[in-house]
Coordinates of C-alpha atoms in Angstrom, one line a residue:
M1 CA -18.5 -18.9 -7.7
M2 CA -22.2 -20.1 -7.9
H3 CA -23.3 -16.7 -6.9
A4 CA -21.3 -15.0 -9.6
L5 CA -22.8 -17.6 -12.1
A6 CA -26.3 -16.7 -11.0
L7 CA -25.6 -13.0 -11.5
L8 CA -24.1 -13.6 -14.9
A9 CA -27.6 -14.9 -15.9
Q10 CA -29.2 -11.7 -14.5
P11 CA -27.8 -8.7 -16.5
W12 CA -30.6 -6.4 -15.3
K13 CA -29.0 -6.6 -11.8
W14 CA -25.5 -5.8 -12.9
K15 CA -25.6 -2.0 -12.7
D16 CA -28.4 -1.2 -10.3
G17 CA -30.5 -3.2 -7.7
T18 CA -31.4 -3.5 -4.1
E19 CA -28.1 -5.2 -3.0
R20 CA -26.0 -2.0 -3.2
E21 CA -28.2 -0.3 -0.6
A22 CA -28.4 -3.4 1.5
L23 CA -24.6 -3.4 1.6
R24 CA -24.6 0.2 2.5
C25 CA -27.0 -0.4 5.4
A26 CA -25.1 -3.4 6.7
L27 CA -21.8 -1.5 6.8
A28 CA -23.4 1.5 8.5
R29 CA -24.9 -0.7 11.2
Q30 CA -21.7 -2.6 11.9
Y31 CA -19.3 0.4 12.0
S32 CA -21.6 3.3 13.0
A33 CA -20.7 5.6 10.2
D34 CA -22.1 7.1 6.9
V35 CA -21.2 4.8 4.0
F36 CA -20.3 5.7 0.4
L37 CA -19.7 3.1 -2.2
F38 CA -17.5 3.2 -5.3
A39 CA -16.2 0.8 -8.0
S40 CA -12.9 0.2 -6.1
G41 CA -11.1 1.0 -3.0
R42 CA -8.7 3.3 -4.8
E43 CA -11.7 5.2 -6.3
A44 CA -13.2 5.5 -2.8
L45 CA -9.9 7.1 -1.6
V46 CA -9.9 9.5 -4.5
G47 CA -13.5 10.4 -3.7
L48 CA -12.7 11.1 0.0
L49 CA -9.6 13.2 -0.9
K50 CA -11.5 15.2 -3.5
A51 CA -14.1 15.8 -0.8
L52 CA -11.5 17.4 1.4
K53 CA -11.2 21.2 1.0
G54 CA -7.9 22.7 1.5
P55 CA -4.8 24.2 0.0
E56 CA -3.6 23.2 -3.5
R57 CA -1.2 20.4 -3.4
A58 CA -2.0 19.6 0.2
E59 CA 0.0 16.8 1.7
V60 CA -1.2 13.3 2.8
I61 CA 1.1 11.2 5.0
V62 CA 1.2 7.5 4.0
Q63 CA 3.5 4.7 5.0
A64 CA 6.4 3.8 2.9
F65 CA 5.6 0.1 2.7
T66 CA 2.3 0.4 0.8
C67 CA 0.6 -0.5 -2.5
L68 CA 1.0 1.7 -5.6
V69 CA -2.7 2.4 -5.8
V70 CA -2.5 4.5 -2.6
P71 CA -0.1 7.2 -3.8
N72 CA -1.7 7.0 -7.3
A73 CA -5.1 7.9 -5.6
I74 CA -3.5 10.8 -3.7
L75 CA -2.0 12.2 -6.8
A76 CA -5.2 11.7 -8.8
A77 CA -7.0 13.8 -6.2
G78 CA -4.5 16.7 -6.7
K79 CA -2.6 16.1 -3.5
V80 CA 0.9 15.0 -2.6
P81 CA 1.9 11.8 -0.9
V82 CA 4.5 12.1 1.9
Y83 CA 6.0 8.9 3.1
A84 CA 6.7 8.0 6.7
D85 CA 8.7 5.0 7.9
I86 CA 7.3 1.9 9.6
G87 CA 7.9 0.1 12.8
P88 CA 9.6 -3.3 12.3
D89 CA 7.3 -4.9 14.9
T90 CA 4.1 -3.9 13.2
L91 CA 4.9 -3.1 9.5
N92 CA 2.6 -0.1 10.1
L93 CA 3.3 3.6 10.5
D94 CA 5.8 4.7 13.1
P95 CA 3.9 7.5 14.9
A96 CA 7.2 9.2 15.9
D97 CA 8.3 9.4 12.3
V98 CA 4.8 10.5 11.2
E99 CA 5.1 13.6 13.5
R100 CA 8.5 14.5 12.0
R101 CA 6.7 14.6 8.6
I102 CA 3.8 16.8 9.5
T103 CA 4.0 20.3 8.0
P104 CA 1.5 23.1 7.8
R105 CA 0.4 21.6 4.4
T106 CA -0.5 18.2 5.9
Q107 CA -4.2 17.5 5.5
A108 CA -4.6 13.8 6.3
I109 CA -2.8 10.7 7.6
I110 CA -3.6 7.3 6.0
C111 CA -3.1 4.6 8.6
Q112 CA -2.7 1.2 7.0
H113 CA -3.3 -2.0 9.0
T114 CA -0.7 -4.0 7.1
F115 CA -1.8 -7.6 6.4
G116 CA -4.4 -7.2 9.2
I117 CA -1.8 -6.3 11.9
P118 CA -3.5 -3.4 13.9
A119 CA -1.7 -0.1 13.6
D120 CA -1.2 2.2 16.7
T121 CA -4.3 4.3 16.0
H122 CA -4.4 5.5 19.6
R123 CA -1.2 7.5 19.1
L124 CA -2.1 8.5 15.6
R125 CA -5.5 9.8 16.7
A126 CA -3.7 12.0 19.3
L127 CA -1.4 13.4 16.7
C128 CA -4.4 14.2 14.4
D129 CA -6.2 15.9 17.2
R130 CA -3.2 17.9 18.1
Y131 CA -2.5 19.1 14.6
E132 CA -6.1 19.1 13.3
I133 CA -5.4 16.5 10.7
L134 CA -7.9 13.9 9.3
L135 CA -7.2 10.3 10.2
I136 CA -8.0 7.8 7.5
E137 CA -8.0 4.1 8.5
D138 CA -7.0 1.9 5.5
C139 CA -8.7 -1.4 6.3
A140 CA -8.2 -2.9 2.9
H141 CA -6.4 -5.9 4.5
M142 CA -8.8 -6.6 7.3
M143 CA -12.5 -6.1 8.2
P144 CA -13.1 -6.4 11.9
D145 CA -16.1 -8.5 13.0
K146 CA -17.9 -8.8 16.4
H147 CA -14.8 -10.5 17.8
G148 CA -12.5 -7.7 16.8
P149 CA -9.8 -6.6 16.6
T150 CA -11.6 -3.9 18.6
T151 CA -9.0 -1.2 17.8
V152 CA -9.4 -1.4 14.1
A153 CA -12.0 0.9 12.4
K154 CA -12.5 2.6 15.7
D155 CA -10.5 5.8 15.8
G156 CA -10.5 7.0 12.2
D157 CA -12.5 10.0 10.9
A158 CA -12.8 8.0 7.7
I159 CA -12.4 4.3 7.1
L160 CA -11.6 2.6 3.8
F161 CA -12.7 -0.9 2.9
S162 CA -11.9 -2.7 -0.3
F163 CA -13.8 -5.5 -1.9
G164 CA -11.1 -6.5 -4.3
R165 CA -10.3 -10.1 -5.3
D166 CA -7.9 -10.8 -2.5
K167 CA -9.5 -8.8 0.3
A168 CA -11.2 -9.9 3.6
V169 CA -14.6 -9.7 1.7
S170 CA -14.6 -9.9 -2.0
G171 CA -16.9 -8.5 -4.6
I172 CA -14.3 -9.0 -7.3
T173 CA -14.1 -5.2 -7.2
G174 CA -15.5 -2.3 -5.1
G175 CA -14.7 -0.1 -2.3
A176 CA -16.5 1.7 0.7
M177 CA -15.5 4.9 2.3
L178 CA -17.1 5.4 5.7
S179 CA -17.3 8.9 7.3
R180 CA -17.9 9.9 10.9
R181 CA -17.7 13.7 10.1
P182 CA -21.1 15.1 9.1
G183 CA -19.6 17.8 6.9
L184 CA -17.3 15.3 5.2
S185 CA -20.3 13.0 4.6
V186 CA -22.1 15.8 2.7
Q187 CA -19.1 16.2 0.3
L188 CA -18.7 12.4 -0.1
Q189 CA -22.4 12.1 -0.9
A190 CA -21.8 14.6 -3.7
E191 CA -18.8 12.8 -5.0
E192 CA -20.7 9.5 -5.1
G193 CA -23.6 11.2 -6.8
R194 CA -21.4 12.3 -9.6
A195 CA -19.9 8.9 -10.1
T196 CA -20.8 7.2 -13.4
S197 CA -21.8 3.5 -14.0
L198 CA -19.3 1.0 -15.4
S199 CA -20.4 -0.5 -18.7
L200 CA -22.2 -3.7 -18.9
L201 CA -19.3 -5.3 -20.8
H202 CA -16.9 -4.3 -18.0
I203 CA -19.1 -5.8 -15.3
K204 CA -19.5 -9.0 -17.3
R205 CA -15.7 -9.2 -17.5
L206 CA -15.5 -8.8 -13.8
L207 CA -18.1 -11.6 -13.2
L208 CA -16.1 -13.9 -15.4
Y209 CA -13.1 -13.8 -13.1
P210 CA -14.1 -16.6 -10.6
F211 CA -14.7 -19.0 -13.5
V212 CA -11.4 -18.3 -15.3
Y213 CA -9.4 -18.4 -12.2
A214 CA -11.1 -21.7 -11.1
I215 CA -10.1 -23.3 -14.3
A216 CA -6.6 -21.9 -14.4
R217 CA -5.5 -22.4 -10.7
P218 CA -5.4 -26.3 -10.8
L219 CA -3.3 -26.1 -13.9
Y220 CA -0.8 -23.5 -12.8
G221 CA 1.9 -26.0 -11.8
M222 CA 2.0 -27.4 -15.3
G223 CA 2.4 -24.0 -16.8
I224 CA -1.0 -24.2 -18.5
G225 CA -2.8 -22.1 -15.9
K226 CA -0.5 -19.1 -16.4
V227 CA -0.9 -19.4 -20.2
L228 CA -4.7 -19.4 -19.7
L229 CA -4.7 -16.3 -17.5
I230 CA -2.4 -14.5 -20.0
L231 CA -4.7 -15.5 -22.9
A232 CA -7.8 -14.4 -21.0
R233 CA -6.2 -11.0 -20.3
T234 CA -5.1 -10.7 -23.9
V235 CA -8.5 -11.3 -25.4
G236 CA -10.1 -8.9 -22.8
A237 CA -12.0 -11.6 -20.8
L238 CA -10.4 -10.4 -17.5
V239 CA -10.1 -7.0 -16.0
P240 CA -6.5 -6.4 -14.8
I241 CA -6.0 -5.6 -11.1
L242 CA -3.7 -2.7 -12.3
T243 CA -4.1 -1.0 -15.6
S244 CA -1.0 -0.1 -17.7
A245 CA -1.4 3.5 -16.7
E246 CA -1.6 2.7 -12.9
K247 CA 1.5 0.6 -13.2
Q248 CA 3.3 3.7 -14.4
G249 CA 2.1 5.8 -11.5
T250 CA -1.0 7.5 -12.9
M251 CA -4.7 7.2 -12.2
S252 CA -7.8 8.8 -13.6
P253 CA -9.7 11.0 -11.2
T254 CA -13.0 9.8 -12.7
L255 CA -15.2 7.9 -10.2
H256 CA -17.5 5.1 -10.9
K257 CA -20.5 3.6 -9.0
L258 CA -20.1 0.2 -7.3
P259 CA -21.9 -2.2 -9.7
N260 CA -24.9 -3.8 -7.9
A261 CA -23.6 -7.2 -9.0
C262 CA -20.3 -6.6 -7.2
A263 CA -22.2 -5.2 -4.2
A264 CA -24.2 -8.5 -4.1
L265 CA -21.1 -10.5 -3.9
A266 CA -19.6 -8.3 -1.3
L267 CA -22.8 -8.4 0.8
T268 CA -22.8 -12.2 0.7
G269 CA -19.2 -12.2 1.9
F270 CA -19.9 -9.6 4.6
Q271 CA -22.7 -11.8 6.0
R272 CA -20.1 -14.5 6.3
L273 CA -17.4 -12.2 7.7
T274 CA -17.1 -14.0 11.1
A275 CA -16.6 -17.4 9.5
I276 CA -14.1 -16.0 7.0
N277 CA -12.2 -14.2 9.8
D278 CA -12.3 -17.3 12.0
H279 CA -10.7 -19.4 9.2
R280 CA -8.0 -16.7 9.0
R281 CA -7.6 -16.7 12.8
A282 CA -7.2 -20.5 12.8
L283 CA -4.4 -20.3 10.2
T284 CA -2.8 -17.3 12.0
T285 CA -2.8 -19.4 15.2
Y286 CA -1.3 -22.4 13.4
Y287 CA 1.5 -20.3 11.7
F288 CA 2.1 -18.5 15.0
A289 CA 2.8 -21.8 16.8
E290 CA 4.9 -23.2 14.0
A291 CA 7.0 -20.0 13.8
A292 CA 7.5 -19.9 17.5
Q293 CA 8.5 -23.6 17.6
R294 CA 10.9 -23.4 14.6
H295 CA 12.4 -20.1 15.8
W296 CA 11.2 -18.2 12.6
T297 CA 11.2 -14.4 13.1
F298 CA 7.9 -12.4 12.5
P299 CA 6.6 -9.0 13.6
K300 CA 6.1 -8.9 17.4
A301 CA 2.7 -7.2 17.1
I302 CA 1.2 -10.4 15.7
H303 CA -0.8 -12.5 18.1
P304 CA -2.7 -15.7 17.4
D305 CA -6.3 -14.4 17.4
L306 CA -5.8 -12.0 14.6
P307 CA -7.5 -12.7 11.2
L308 CA -4.4 -11.9 9.2
Q309 CA -4.7 -11.5 5.4
K310 CA -1.3 -13.2 5.3
F311 CA 1.3 -14.2 7.9
P312 CA 4.6 -12.4 7.3
L313 CA 7.9 -13.9 8.3
F314 CA 11.3 -12.2 8.2
M315 CA 13.8 -14.2 6.2
K316 CA 17.3 -13.1 5.1
N317 CA 17.0 -14.7 1.7
A318 CA 13.3 -14.3 1.2
E319 CA 13.4 -14.0 -2.6
G320 CA 15.7 -17.0 -2.9
I321 CA 13.3 -19.1 -0.7
R322 CA 10.4 -18.0 -2.9
R323 CA 12.2 -19.1 -6.0
A324 CA 13.1 -22.4 -4.5
L325 CA 9.5 -23.0 -3.3
K326 CA 8.2 -22.1 -6.8
K327 CA 10.1 -25.0 -8.3
Q328 CA 7.9 -27.2 -6.0
N329 CA 4.8 -25.5 -7.3
I330 CA 4.4 -23.4 -4.2
H331 CA 3.8 -19.8 -5.3
L332 CA 4.3 -17.2 -2.5
Q333 CA 5.0 -14.2 -4.6
D334 CA 2.0 -11.9 -3.7
G335 CA 3.3 -8.6 -4.8
W336 CA 4.2 -7.4 -1.3
S337 CA 7.8 -8.5 -1.1
G338 CA 11.1 -6.9 -2.2
C339 CA 9.5 -3.5 -2.7
T340 CA 8.7 -0.4 -0.8
I341 CA 6.0 0.7 -3.2
C342 CA 4.3 -2.5 -4.2
P343 CA 4.2 -4.5 -6.3
P344 CA 7.8 -4.9 -7.4
G345 CA 8.8 -2.7 -10.3
S346 CA 6.5 0.1 -9.3
P347 CA 7.8 3.5 -10.4
Q348 CA 9.0 5.4 -7.3
E349 CA 9.8 8.7 -8.7
S350 CA 6.4 9.0 -10.4
V351 CA 4.7 8.7 -7.0
C352 CA 7.1 11.1 -5.2
Y353 CA 9.1 8.4 -3.4
T354 CA 12.7 9.1 -2.6
P355 CA 14.9 5.9 -2.3
A356 CA 16.7 5.6 1.1
S357 CA 14.3 7.9 2.8
N358 CA 12.6 5.2 5.0
P359 CA 15.3 2.7 6.0
V360 CA 13.0 0.4 8.1
A361 CA 10.5 -0.1 5.4
E362 CA 13.1 -0.6 2.7
S363 CA 15.0 -3.2 4.9
S364 CA 11.9 -5.0 6.0
A365 CA 10.5 -5.3 2.5
T366 CA 13.5 -7.3 1.4
M367 CA 13.1 -9.8 4.1
I368 CA 9.3 -10.5 4.1
L369 CA 8.1 -14.0 3.2
S370 CA 4.3 -14.2 3.6
L371 CA 2.4 -17.4 4.3
P372 CA -1.2 -17.5 2.9
T373 CA -4.4 -17.5 5.0
H374 CA -6.9 -17.1 2.2
P375 CA -10.4 -18.8 2.5
T376 CA -9.4 -21.8 0.2
M377 CA -6.2 -22.5 2.2
T378 CA -6.7 -25.5 4.4
E379 CA -4.8 -26.3 7.6
G380 CA -3.5 -29.4 6.0
Q381 CA -2.0 -27.3 3.2
A382 CA -0.5 -24.9 5.8
H383 CA 1.1 -27.8 7.6
A384 CA 2.6 -29.1 4.3
L385 CA 3.9 -25.6 3.5
A386 CA 5.5 -25.2 7.0
E387 CA 7.2 -28.6 6.6
R388 CA 8.6 -27.8 3.2
L389 CA 9.8 -24.4 4.3
D390 CA 11.5 -25.9 7.3
I391 CA 13.3 -28.6 5.2
L392 CA 14.3 -25.9 2.7
L393 CA 15.7 -23.6 5.5
K394 CA 17.7 -26.5 7.0
Q395 CA 19.2 -27.2 3.7
T396 CA 20.4 -23.7 3.2
I397 CA 22.0 -23.3 6.6

């Protein structure tokens, strides 16, 4: 928060400065790829898909359990999302179902590492090589560090990172698209070069977010915090994570540069990536042990040394449990539960999704109850959460 405060006092650094190029260089060194920076992860994906030359209305395969912004970006780039089912053990693409969805119009596969659980990129890489399809790794939920996971950000032709508010590294907003194909890099460079700058007012609103949230969060249990956030959005002090148009399944194809101020915040976070990930690993290890001891079900692909963005459990009455915990001022509604296209209430028809077409994703989504691993979550809080959840589950048996 102090870094954001310092940046608020330096408006000449908001649009342009040295930090953006420093972030680009740091990412290039870490992941051995060309780096292109945009104002959000979804814009970075639009930039990549616009850079791909191919038939009109080319298809892009994406998993069914995903965020609305992914199909929005595909459609904004003039392409068509095709949904493949997931594996219940990973919450990621099922390579066998992916192959069934490939057609002569398929141009790319977006491989999402859901909640930081590594996807089977080895099998997907083989599919892409066989059918001459681009493999895009969506690493919005996890940035691997020197300790791994070694299979993430390794096999993709392109790699997407997001610097949104709840991501592994936060710049409040921002996204990076990494390319390992020289020809694709040329096209991406052109897309970034055409991107325009966000207004100073817009950047100021972004930088205000940590302060508004810091004030509102402690007051949330009394209802005051929620009112403050609503008021801040109403008066325009906060930039919404999803615009009204995006919530309806549409996105502008216009691209914007990553503000230097947001790059500065992301760079600071990236320099602390190992510490951030180690904190998440510690909480993952704790939840793993608690879940195993209490016989809670979770995806089998999870192992204790993963820096998970959140720890998903499978519960038969997940929504009822969330409501009961909310009454105790424990808020576990993260937008990734009870929906196949997330958050709940997202329009399915507008983003070309057919209900009942991906049974594993649709079934799993109703049972997911996620436990937080964010940087401000302490092990003591995780212990208290596990105890309250256990008591609640015993009461409902």
